[in-house]
């Protein structure tokens, strides 16, 4: 293999000898000529070699069927998203994730408002009592997942969680055969910052839930300390489908272990208008027939 520039590399297929151009972050791909799987071992060495992997539990045929069933529930989905030819483009990708363990300690202060109302004569009274509530605690977080690739949108990756980490296996190159794979390109600081933010927000939410007996609870101040105790690099299975619609790429993702699915899909307004017109006509006919028979 050889580097072409800062973003791409050139490889030779071990089966047919064809040249394959890949991104710097790609660690497993397919030959576009013989369609054989190609694992780029040189990119999975040292710090870029994952320690664990969750193998795909859902195969391609089952993934396509789940997409079909999911599409049936989307009335206003453009037809481009539901054709079998389009769904065949679904790709299984091992996404690089960091699993971060954290310990959080701290305190939170909040305003709790208790509102009471009563009526006396012709007047209605409202009384608002405001209280200062404080809570403190200690929480341990295990395996906070952080998407380690900038290529994939964090909101989509976060939405297909959770994964069952009981299925984590020691990494072996054989798991990559037949799938695409990426290596991480986020810095350690970026990963830790994302994990800390998620841990901190969860800690505040749990402290807030513990303040009970008020109509509203508004956090005011907090003092929180975070300690990252462990960080592990793993690969997690995701089925991805990218569909171009009106010059915009829309991504649908499925958890390759659990089947949970999310996607930023567009609305076919022509289809939506047609469906609403048909519903209006049907409703009108039902009301008309009911009125007609009542008159008779």
PDB file of N, CA and C in Angstrom, residues 183-282:
ATOM      1  N   UNK A 183     -11.589   3.596  11.945  1.00  0.00           N
ATOM      2  CA  UNK A 183     -10.805   3.817  13.151  1.00  0.00           C
ATOM      3  C   UNK A 183     -11.115   5.210  13.674  1.00  0.00           C
ATOM      4  N   UNK A 184     -10.839   5.427  14.952  1.00  0.00           N
ATOM      5  CA  UNK A 184     -11.214   6.705  15.560  1.00  0.00           C
ATOM      6  C   UNK A 184     -10.329   7.840  15.056  1.00  0.00           C
ATOM      7  N   UNK A 185     -10.911   9.043  15.038  1.00  0.00           N
ATOM      8  CA  UNK A 185     -10.146  10.231  14.692  1.00  0.00           C
ATOM      9  C   UNK A 185     -10.449  11.397  15.634  1.00  0.00           C
ATOM     10  N   UNK A 186     -11.075  11.082  16.770  1.00  0.00           N
ATOM     11  CA  UNK A 186     -11.291  12.090  17.804  1.00  0.00           C
ATOM     12  C   UNK A 186     -10.164  12.033  18.817  1.00  0.00           C
ATOM     13  N   UNK A 187      -9.762  13.173  19.312  1.00  0.00           N
ATOM     14  CA  UNK A 187      -8.679  13.217  20.290  1.00  0.00           C
ATOM     15  C   UNK A 187      -9.179  12.730  21.646  1.00  0.00           C
ATOM     16  N   UNK A 188      -8.225  12.380  22.509  1.00  0.00           N
ATOM     17  CA  UNK A 188      -8.571  11.928  23.853  1.00  0.00           C
ATOM     18  C   UNK A 188      -9.335  13.003  24.611  1.00  0.00           C
ATOM     19  N   UNK A 189      -8.946  14.268  24.405  1.00  0.00           N
ATOM     20  CA  UNK A 189      -9.610  15.374  25.106  1.00  0.00           C
ATOM     21  C   UNK A 189     -11.070  15.496  24.657  1.00  0.00           C
ATOM     22  N   UNK A 190     -11.321  15.323  23.355  1.00  0.00           N
ATOM     23  CA  UNK A 190     -12.683  15.423  22.839  1.00  0.00           C
ATOM     24  C   UNK A 190     -13.557  14.300  23.380  1.00  0.00           C
ATOM     25  N   UNK A 191     -12.992  13.100  23.454  1.00  0.00           N
ATOM     26  CA  UNK A 191     -13.737  11.945  23.947  1.00  0.00           C
ATOM     27  C   UNK A 191     -14.100  12.130  25.410  1.00  0.00           C
ATOM     28  N   UNK A 192     -13.124  12.521  26.221  1.00  0.00           N
ATOM     29  CA  UNK A 192     -13.353  12.698  27.656  1.00  0.00           C
ATOM     30  C   UNK A 192     -14.347  13.829  27.898  1.00  0.00           C
ATOM     31  N   UNK A 193     -14.246  14.901  27.120  1.00  0.00           N
ATOM     32  CA  UNK A 193     -15.162  16.030  27.281  1.00  0.00           C
ATOM     33  C   UNK A 193     -16.608  15.613  27.018  1.00  0.00           C
ATOM     34  N   UNK A 194     -16.822  14.819  25.970  1.00  0.00           N
ATOM     35  CA  UNK A 194     -18.170  14.338  25.645  1.00  0.00           C
ATOM     36  C   UNK A 194     -18.703  13.424  26.734  1.00  0.00           C
ATOM     37  N   UNK A 195     -17.863  12.505  27.219  1.00  0.00           N
ATOM     38  CA  UNK A 195     -18.289  11.587  28.279  1.00  0.00           C
ATOM     39  C   UNK A 195     -18.607  12.346  29.563  1.00  0.00           C
ATOM     40  N   UNK A 196     -17.776  13.334  29.895  1.00  0.00           N
ATOM     41  CA  UNK A 196     -18.004  14.121  31.109  1.00  0.00           C
ATOM     42  C   UNK A 196     -19.310  14.899  31.036  1.00  0.00           C
ATOM     43  N   UNK A 197     -19.610  15.432  29.858  1.00  0.00           N
ATOM     44  CA  UNK A 197     -20.849  16.191  29.707  1.00  0.00           C
ATOM     45  C   UNK A 197     -22.063  15.297  29.933  1.00  0.00           C
ATOM     46  N   UNK A 198     -22.021  14.085  29.387  1.00  0.00           N
ATOM     47  CA  UNK A 198     -23.143  13.169  29.550  1.00  0.00           C
ATOM     48  C   UNK A 198     -23.277  12.728  31.005  1.00  0.00           C
ATOM     49  N   UNK A 199     -22.134  12.471  31.653  1.00  0.00           N
ATOM     50  CA  UNK A 199     -22.166  12.061  33.058  1.00  0.00           C
ATOM     51  C   UNK A 199     -22.690  13.198  33.938  1.00  0.00           C
ATOM     52  N   UNK A 200     -22.220  14.412  33.671  1.00  0.00           N
ATOM     53  CA  UNK A 200     -22.645  15.573  34.466  1.00  0.00           C
ATOM     54  C   UNK A 200     -24.139  15.818  34.316  1.00  0.00           C
ATOM     55  N   UNK A 201     -24.657  15.783  33.087  1.00  0.00           N
ATOM     56  CA  UNK A 201     -26.086  16.017  32.865  1.00  0.00           C
ATOM     57  C   UNK A 201     -26.945  14.957  33.543  1.00  0.00           C
ATOM     58  N   UNK A 202     -26.489  13.699  33.495  1.00  0.00           N
ATOM     59  CA  UNK A 202     -27.230  12.628  34.165  1.00  0.00           C
ATOM     60  C   UNK A 202     -27.214  12.811  35.669  1.00  0.00           C
ATOM     61  N   UNK A 203     -26.064  13.204  36.213  1.00  0.00           N
ATOM     62  CA  UNK A 203     -25.935  13.446  37.652  1.00  0.00           C
ATOM     63  C   UNK A 203     -26.915  14.537  38.096  1.00  0.00           C
ATOM     64  N   UNK A 204     -26.958  15.655  37.353  1.00  0.00           N
ATOM     65  CA  UNK A 204     -27.863  16.762  37.697  1.00  0.00           C
ATOM     66  C   UNK A 204     -29.312  16.312  37.604  1.00  0.00           C
ATOM     67  N   UNK A 205     -29.662  15.548  36.562  1.00  0.00           N
ATOM     68  CA  UNK A 205     -31.034  15.055  36.402  1.00  0.00           C
ATOM     69  C   UNK A 205     -31.447  14.172  37.575  1.00  0.00           C
ATOM     70  N   UNK A 206     -30.532  13.304  38.026  1.00  0.00           N
ATOM     71  CA  UNK A 206     -30.852  12.409  39.145  1.00  0.00           C
ATOM     72  C   UNK A 206     -31.014  13.192  40.442  1.00  0.00           C
ATOM     73  N   UNK A 207     -30.162  14.209  40.655  1.00  0.00           N
ATOM     74  CA  UNK A 207     -30.299  15.039  41.856  1.00  0.00           C
ATOM     75  C   UNK A 207     -31.635  15.795  41.817  1.00  0.00           C
ATOM     76  N   UNK A 208     -31.992  16.274  40.624  1.00  0.00           N
ATOM     77  CA  UNK A 208     -33.243  17.020  40.470  1.00  0.00           C
ATOM     78  C   UNK A 208     -34.445  16.120  40.741  1.00  0.00           C
ATOM     79  N   UNK A 209     -34.384  14.861  40.279  1.00  0.00           N
ATOM     80  CA  UNK A 209     -35.489  13.925  40.508  1.00  0.00           C
ATOM     81  C   UNK A 209     -35.693  13.657  41.995  1.00  0.00           C
ATOM     82  N   UNK A 210     -34.624  13.778  42.783  1.00  0.00           N
ATOM     83  CA  UNK A 210     -34.711  13.490  44.209  1.00  0.00           C
ATOM     84  C   UNK A 210     -35.348  14.626  44.999  1.00  0.00           C
ATOM     85  N   UNK A 211     -35.522  15.785  44.368  1.00  0.00           N
ATOM     86  CA  UNK A 211     -36.187  16.914  45.029  1.00  0.00           C
ATOM     87  C   UNK A 211     -37.674  16.802  44.723  1.00  0.00           C
ATOM     88  N   UNK A 212     -38.436  16.338  45.697  1.00  0.00           N
ATOM     89  CA  UNK A 212     -39.843  16.024  45.469  1.00  0.00           C
ATOM     90  C   UNK A 212     -40.743  16.924  46.315  1.00  0.00           C
ATOM     91  N   UNK A 213     -42.016  16.944  45.956  1.00  0.00           N
ATOM     92  CA  UNK A 213     -43.004  17.689  46.724  1.00  0.00           C
ATOM     93  C   UNK A 213     -43.196  19.116  46.277  1.00  0.00           C
ATOM     94  N   UNK A 214     -42.656  19.464  45.095  1.00  0.00           N
ATOM     95  CA  UNK A 214     -42.780  20.826  44.583  1.00  0.00           C
ATOM     96  C   UNK A 214     -43.439  20.802  43.203  1.00  0.00           C
ATOM     97  N   UNK A 215     -44.086  21.905  42.868  1.00  0.00           N
ATOM     98  CA  UNK A 215     -44.698  22.011  41.540  1.00  0.00           C
ATOM     99  C   UNK A 215     -43.648  22.196  40.459  1.00  0.00           C
ATOM    100  N   UNK A 216     -42.627  22.987  40.766  1.00  0.00           N
ATOM    101  CA  UNK A 216     -41.519  23.182  39.833  1.00  0.00           C
ATOM    102  C   UNK A 216     -40.201  23.147  40.595  1.00  0.00           C
ATOM    103  N   UNK A 217     -39.176  22.665  39.905  1.00  0.00           N
ATOM    104  CA  UNK A 217     -37.822  22.633  40.474  1.00  0.00           C
ATOM    105  C   UNK A 217     -36.880  23.243  39.450  1.00  0.00           C
ATOM    106  N   UNK A 218     -36.183  24.319  39.849  1.00  0.00           N
ATOM    107  CA  UNK A 218     -35.273  25.009  38.937  1.00  0.00           C
ATOM    108  C   UNK A 218     -33.865  24.980  39.527  1.00  0.00           C
ATOM    109  N   UNK A 219     -32.933  24.219  38.923  1.00  0.00           N
ATOM    110  CA  UNK A 219     -31.541  24.202  39.429  1.00  0.00           C
ATOM    111  C   UNK A 219     -30.937  25.602  39.344  1.00  0.00           C
ATOM    112  N   UNK A 220     -30.178  25.979  40.368  1.00  0.00           N
ATOM    113  CA  UNK A 220     -29.542  27.303  40.392  1.00  0.00           C
ATOM    114  C   UNK A 220     -28.019  27.205  40.323  1.00  0.00           C
ATOM    115  N   UNK A 221     -27.422  26.452  41.222  1.00  0.00           N
ATOM    116  CA  UNK A 221     -25.963  26.318  41.227  1.00  0.00           C
ATOM    117  C   UNK A 221     -25.584  24.855  41.417  1.00  0.00           C
ATOM    118  N   UNK A 222     -24.385  24.512  41.000  1.00  0.00           N
ATOM    119  CA  UNK A 222     -23.884  23.160  41.244  1.00  0.00           C
ATOM    120  C   UNK A 222     -22.365  23.185  41.337  1.00  0.00           C
ATOM    121  N   UNK A 223     -21.848  22.240  42.060  1.00  0.00           N
ATOM    122  CA  UNK A 223     -20.396  22.048  42.184  1.00  0.00           C
ATOM    123  C   UNK A 223     -20.131  20.565  41.953  1.00  0.00           C
ATOM    124  N   UNK A 224     -19.551  20.260  40.807  1.00  0.00           N
ATOM    125  CA  UNK A 224     -19.419  18.860  40.404  1.00  0.00           C
ATOM    126  C   UNK A 224     -17.977  18.543  40.050  1.00  0.00           C
ATOM    127  N   UNK A 225     -17.498  17.422  40.542  1.00  0.00           N
ATOM    128  CA  UNK A 225     -16.154  16.930  40.226  1.00  0.00           C
ATOM    129  C   UNK A 225     -16.264  15.620  39.467  1.00  0.00           C
ATOM    130  N   UNK A 226     -15.494  15.515  38.389  1.00  0.00           N
ATOM    131  CA  UNK A 226     -15.510  14.294  37.571  1.00  0.00           C
ATOM    132  C   UNK A 226     -14.127  13.686  37.512  1.00  0.00           C
ATOM    133  N   UNK A 227     -14.093  12.382  37.662  1.00  0.00           N
ATOM    134  CA  UNK A 227     -12.839  11.647  37.554  1.00  0.00           C
ATOM    135  C   UNK A 227     -13.034  10.483  36.589  1.00  0.00           C
ATOM    136  N   UNK A 228     -12.267  10.481  35.512  1.00  0.00           N
ATOM    137  CA  UNK A 228     -12.337   9.381  34.546  1.00  0.00           C
ATOM    138  C   UNK A 228     -11.406   8.272  35.002  1.00  0.00           C
ATOM    139  N   UNK A 229     -11.989   7.116  35.277  1.00  0.00           N
ATOM    140  CA  UNK A 229     -11.212   6.023  35.830  1.00  0.00           C
ATOM    141  C   UNK A 229     -10.703   5.048  34.776  1.00  0.00           C
ATOM    142  N   UNK A 230     -11.355   5.024  33.597  1.00  0.00           N
ATOM    143  CA  UNK A 230     -10.953   4.048  32.582  1.00  0.00           C
ATOM    144  C   UNK A 230     -11.493   4.474  31.222  1.00  0.00           C
ATOM    145  N   UNK A 231     -10.751   4.166  30.162  1.00  0.00           N
ATOM    146  CA  UNK A 231     -11.182   4.462  28.797  1.00  0.00           C
ATOM    147  C   UNK A 231     -10.748   3.301  27.910  1.00  0.00           C
ATOM    148  N   UNK A 232     -11.725   2.716  27.179  1.00  0.00           N
ATOM    149  CA  UNK A 232     -11.432   1.524  26.372  1.00  0.00           C
ATOM    150  C   UNK A 232     -11.932   1.733  24.945  1.00  0.00           C
ATOM    151  N   UNK A 233     -11.110   1.354  23.979  1.00  0.00           N
ATOM    152  CA  UNK A 233     -11.434   1.518  22.557  1.00  0.00           C
ATOM    153  C   UNK A 233     -12.060   0.239  22.024  1.00  0.00           C
ATOM    154  N   UNK A 234     -13.308   0.345  21.486  1.00  0.00           N
ATOM    155  CA  UNK A 234     -14.037  -0.831  21.006  1.00  0.00           C
ATOM    156  C   UNK A 234     -14.684  -0.516  19.664  1.00  0.00           C
ATOM    157  N   UNK A 235     -15.130  -1.561  18.973  1.00  0.00           N
ATOM    158  CA  UNK A 235     -15.904  -1.422  17.738  1.00  0.00           C
ATOM    159  C   UNK A 235     -17.316  -1.940  17.980  1.00  0.00           C
ATOM    160  N   UNK A 236     -18.327  -1.148  17.562  1.00  0.00           N
ATOM    161  CA  UNK A 236     -19.723  -1.519  17.763  1.00  0.00           C
ATOM    162  C   UNK A 236     -20.439  -1.597  16.419  1.00  0.00           C
ATOM    163  N   UNK A 237     -21.380  -2.545  16.262  1.00  0.00           N
ATOM    164  CA  UNK A 237     -22.002  -2.815  14.945  1.00  0.00           C
ATOM    165  C   UNK A 237     -23.182  -1.894  14.629  1.00  0.00           C
ATOM    166  N   UNK A 238     -23.160  -1.317  13.430  1.00  0.00           N
ATOM    167  CA  UNK A 238     -24.242  -0.433  12.998  1.00  0.00           C
ATOM    168  C   UNK A 238     -24.528  -0.685  11.516  1.00  0.00           C
ATOM    169  N   UNK A 239     -25.816  -0.836  11.179  1.00  0.00           N
ATOM    170  CA  UNK A 239     -26.237  -0.872   9.783  1.00  0.00           C
ATOM    171  C   UNK A 239     -26.580   0.546   9.360  1.00  0.00           C
ATOM    172  N   UNK A 240     -26.010   0.997   8.240  1.00  0.00           N
ATOM    173  CA  UNK A 240     -26.206   2.366   7.783  1.00  0.00           C
ATOM    174  C   UNK A 240     -26.803   2.374   6.373  1.00  0.00           C
ATOM    175  N   UNK A 241     -27.731   3.304   6.159  1.00  0.00           N
ATOM    176  CA  UNK A 241     -28.307   3.509   4.837  1.00  0.00           C
ATOM    177  C   UNK A 241     -28.359   5.010   4.568  1.00  0.00           C
ATOM    178  N   UNK A 242     -27.670   5.439   3.515  1.00  0.00           N
ATOM    179  CA  UNK A 242     -27.668   6.849   3.117  1.00  0.00           C
ATOM    180  C   UNK A 242     -28.464   6.999   1.823  1.00  0.00           C
ATOM    181  N   UNK A 243     -29.461   7.857   1.847  1.00  0.00           N
ATOM    182  CA  UNK A 243     -30.332   8.058   0.698  1.00  0.00           C
ATOM    183  C   UNK A 243     -30.308   9.535   0.307  1.00  0.00           C
ATOM    184  N   UNK A 244     -30.071   9.793  -0.977  1.00  0.00           N
ATOM    185  CA  UNK A 244     -30.081  11.174  -1.465  1.00  0.00           C
ATOM    186  C   UNK A 244     -31.486  11.543  -1.909  1.00  0.00           C
ATOM    187  N   UNK A 245     -31.995  12.637  -1.349  1.00  0.00           N
ATOM    188  CA  UNK A 245     -33.337  13.099  -1.689  1.00  0.00           C
ATOM    189  C   UNK A 245     -33.313  14.617  -1.811  1.00  0.00           C
ATOM    190  N   UNK A 246     -33.593  15.107  -3.011  1.00  0.00           N
ATOM    191  CA  UNK A 246     -33.582  16.546  -3.281  1.00  0.00           C
ATOM    192  C   UNK A 246     -32.248  17.182  -2.865  1.00  0.00           C
ATOM    193  N   UNK A 247     -31.178  16.578  -3.367  1.00  0.00           N
ATOM    194  CA  UNK A 247     -29.808  17.092  -3.190  1.00  0.00           C
ATOM    195  C   UNK A 247     -29.331  17.101  -1.741  1.00  0.00           C
ATOM    196  N   UNK A 248     -29.993  16.335  -0.891  1.00  0.00           N
ATOM    197  CA  UNK A 248     -29.555  16.234   0.494  1.00  0.00           C
ATOM    198  C   UNK A 248     -29.457  14.770   0.885  1.00  0.00           C
ATOM    199  N   UNK A 249     -28.368  14.423   1.599  1.00  0.00           N
ATOM    200  CA  UNK A 249     -28.172  13.041   2.049  1.00  0.00           C
ATOM    201  C   UNK A 249     -28.856  12.840   3.395  1.00  0.00           C
ATOM    202  N   UNK A 250     -29.715  11.823   3.458  1.00  0.00           N
ATOM    203  CA  UNK A 250     -30.402  11.480   4.705  1.00  0.00           C
ATOM    204  C   UNK A 250     -29.878  10.131   5.195  1.00  0.00           C
ATOM    205  N   UNK A 251     -29.596  10.063   6.473  1.00  0.00           N
ATOM    206  CA  UNK A 251     -28.995   8.864   7.064  1.00  0.00           C
ATOM    207  C   UNK A 251     -29.982   8.144   7.964  1.00  0.00           C
ATOM    208  N   UNK A 252     -30.101   6.830   7.744  1.00  0.00           N
ATOM    209  CA  UNK A 252     -30.875   5.958   8.633  1.00  0.00           C
ATOM    210  C   UNK A 252     -29.898   4.942   9.210  1.00  0.00           C
ATOM    211  N   UNK A 253     -29.945   4.766  10.517  1.00  0.00           N
ATOM    212  CA  UNK A 253     -29.007   3.856  11.178  1.00  0.00           C
ATOM    213  C   UNK A 253     -29.759   2.853  12.037  1.00  0.00           C
ATOM    214  N   UNK A 254     -29.215   1.643  12.109  1.00  0.00           N
ATOM    215  CA  UNK A 254     -29.799   0.588  12.931  1.00  0.00           C
ATOM    216  C   UNK A 254     -28.718  -0.037  13.805  1.00  0.00           C
ATOM    217  N   UNK A 255     -29.022  -0.204  15.057  1.00  0.00           N
ATOM    218  CA  UNK A 255     -28.139  -0.914  15.969  1.00  0.00           C
ATOM    219  C   UNK A 255     -28.012  -2.353  15.474  1.00  0.00           C
ATOM    220  N   UNK A 256     -26.786  -2.761  15.111  1.00  0.00           N
ATOM    221  CA  UNK A 256     -26.565  -4.091  14.556  1.00  0.00           C
ATOM    222  C   UNK A 256     -26.650  -5.209  15.567  1.00  0.00           C
ATOM    223  N   UNK A 257     -26.855  -4.855  16.833  1.00  0.00           N
ATOM    224  CA  UNK A 257     -27.009  -5.854  17.888  1.00  0.00           C
ATOM    225  C   UNK A 257     -28.463  -5.980  18.326  1.00  0.00           C
ATOM    226  N   UNK A 258     -29.155  -4.829  18.519  1.00  0.00           N
ATOM    227  CA  UNK A 258     -30.509  -4.848  19.064  1.00  0.00           C
ATOM    228  C   UNK A 258     -31.597  -4.580  18.033  1.00  0.00           C
ATOM    229  N   UNK A 259     -31.242  -3.953  16.889  1.00  0.00           N
ATOM    230  CA  UNK A 259     -32.231  -3.628  15.874  1.00  0.00           C
ATOM    231  C   UNK A 259     -32.886  -2.282  16.060  1.00  0.00           C
ATOM    232  N   UNK A 260     -32.521  -1.522  17.089  1.00  0.00           N
ATOM    233  CA  UNK A 260     -33.089  -0.183  17.282  1.00  0.00           C
ATOM    234  C   UNK A 260     -32.706   0.701  16.103  1.00  0.00           C
ATOM    235  N   UNK A 261     -33.681   1.505  15.610  1.00  0.00           N
ATOM    236  CA  UNK A 261     -33.474   2.249  14.379  1.00  0.00           C
ATOM    237  C   UNK A 261     -33.822   3.718  14.551  1.00  0.00           C
ATOM    238  N   UNK A 262     -33.018   4.585  13.946  1.00  0.00           N
ATOM    239  CA  UNK A 262     -33.297   6.024  13.954  1.00  0.00           C
ATOM    240  C   UNK A 262     -32.943   6.572  12.571  1.00  0.00           C
ATOM    241  N   UNK A 263     -33.453   7.745  12.256  1.00  0.00           N
ATOM    242  CA  UNK A 263     -33.105   8.343  10.972  1.00  0.00           C
ATOM    243  C   UNK A 263     -33.684   9.736  10.821  1.00  0.00           C
ATOM    244  N   UNK A 264     -32.975  10.566  10.101  1.00  0.00           N
ATOM    245  CA  UNK A 264     -33.475  11.911   9.788  1.00  0.00           C
ATOM    246  C   UNK A 264     -34.079  11.874   8.386  1.00  0.00           C
ATOM    247  N   UNK A 265     -35.358  11.517   8.337  1.00  0.00           N
ATOM    248  CA  UNK A 265     -36.021  11.292   7.061  1.00  0.00           C
ATOM    249  C   UNK A 265     -36.866  12.508   6.668  1.00  0.00           C
ATOM    250  N   UNK A 266     -36.984  12.762   5.366  1.00  0.00           N
ATOM    251  CA  UNK A 266     -37.774  13.901   4.893  1.00  0.00           C
ATOM    252  C   UNK A 266     -39.247  13.531   4.742  1.00  0.00           C
ATOM    253  N   UNK A 267     -40.043  14.524   4.415  1.00  0.00           N
ATOM    254  CA  UNK A 267     -41.470  14.322   4.181  1.00  0.00           C
ATOM    255  C   UNK A 267     -41.767  14.575   2.706  1.00  0.00           C
ATOM    256  N   UNK A 268     -42.483  13.646   2.090  1.00  0.00           N
ATOM    257  CA  UNK A 268     -42.966  13.837   0.722  1.00  0.00           C
ATOM    258  C   UNK A 268     -44.283  14.602   0.817  1.00  0.00           C
ATOM    259  N   UNK A 269     -44.222  15.918   0.592  1.00  0.00           N
ATOM    260  CA  UNK A 269     -45.399  16.756   0.808  1.00  0.00           C
ATOM    261  C   UNK A 269     -46.521  16.451  -0.178  1.00  0.00           C
ATOM    262  N   UNK A 270     -46.183  16.017  -1.398  1.00  0.00           N
ATOM    263  CA  UNK A 270     -47.219  15.646  -2.356  1.00  0.00           C
ATOM    264  C   UNK A 270     -48.010  14.451  -1.834  1.00  0.00           C
ATOM    265  N   UNK A 271     -47.275  13.471  -1.287  1.00  0.00           N
ATOM    266  CA  UNK A 271     -47.943  12.299  -0.723  1.00  0.00           C
ATOM    267  C   UNK A 271     -48.766  12.685   0.506  1.00  0.00           C
ATOM    268  N   UNK A 272     -48.215  13.580   1.331  1.00  0.00           N
ATOM    269  CA  UNK A 272     -48.918  14.013   2.541  1.00  0.00           C
ATOM    270  C   UNK A 272     -50.233  14.708   2.191  1.00  0.00           C
ATOM    271  N   UNK A 273     -50.167  15.616   1.195  1.00  0.00           N
ATOM    272  CA  UNK A 273     -51.370  16.336   0.791  1.00  0.00           C
ATOM    273  C   UNK A 273     -52.412  15.370   0.228  1.00  0.00           C
ATOM    274  N   UNK A 274     -51.964  14.419  -0.595  1.00  0.00           N
ATOM    275  CA  UNK A 274     -52.885  13.443  -1.179  1.00  0.00           C
ATOM    276  C   UNK A 274     -53.573  12.620  -0.087  1.00  0.00           C
ATOM    277  N   UNK A 275     -52.800  12.171   0.903  1.00  0.00           N
ATOM    278  CA  UNK A 275     -53.377  11.357   1.987  1.00  0.00           C
ATOM    279  C   UNK A 275     -54.393  12.172   2.783  1.00  0.00           C
ATOM    280  N   UNK A 276     -54.065  13.435   3.062  1.00  0.00           N
ATOM    281  CA  UNK A 276     -54.998  14.273   3.829  1.00  0.00           C
ATOM    282  C   UNK A 276     -56.277  14.539   3.035  1.00  0.00           C
ATOM    283  N   UNK A 277     -56.151  14.707   1.710  1.00  0.00           N
ATOM    284  CA  UNK A 277     -57.345  14.904   0.882  1.00  0.00           C
ATOM    285  C   UNK A 277     -58.229  13.660   0.915  1.00  0.00           C
ATOM    286  N   UNK A 278     -57.594  12.493   0.780  1.00  0.00           N
ATOM    287  CA  UNK A 278     -58.359  11.244   0.827  1.00  0.00           C
ATOM    288  C   UNK A 278     -59.042  11.061   2.174  1.00  0.00           C
ATOM    289  N   UNK A 279     -58.337  11.391   3.262  1.00  0.00           N
ATOM    290  CA  UNK A 279     -58.939  11.279   4.600  1.00  0.00           C
ATOM    291  C   UNK A 279     -60.103  12.249   4.751  1.00  0.00           C
ATOM    292  N   UNK A 280     -59.934  13.463   4.206  1.00  0.00           N
ATOM    293  CA  UNK A 280     -61.008  14.462   4.281  1.00  0.00           C
ATOM    294  C   UNK A 280     -62.247  13.968   3.532  1.00  0.00           C
ATOM    295  N   UNK A 281     -62.027  13.431   2.322  1.00  0.00           N
ATOM    296  CA  UNK A 281     -63.153  12.926   1.523  1.00  0.00           C
ATOM    297  C   UNK A 281     -63.850  11.769   2.238  1.00  0.00           C
ATOM    298  N   UNK A 282     -63.038  10.852   2.790  1.00  0.00           N
ATOM    299  CA  UNK A 282     -63.604   9.704   3.498  1.00  0.00           C
ATOM    300  C   UNK A 282     -64.405  10.157   4.707  1.00  0.00           C
TER     301      UNK A 282
END
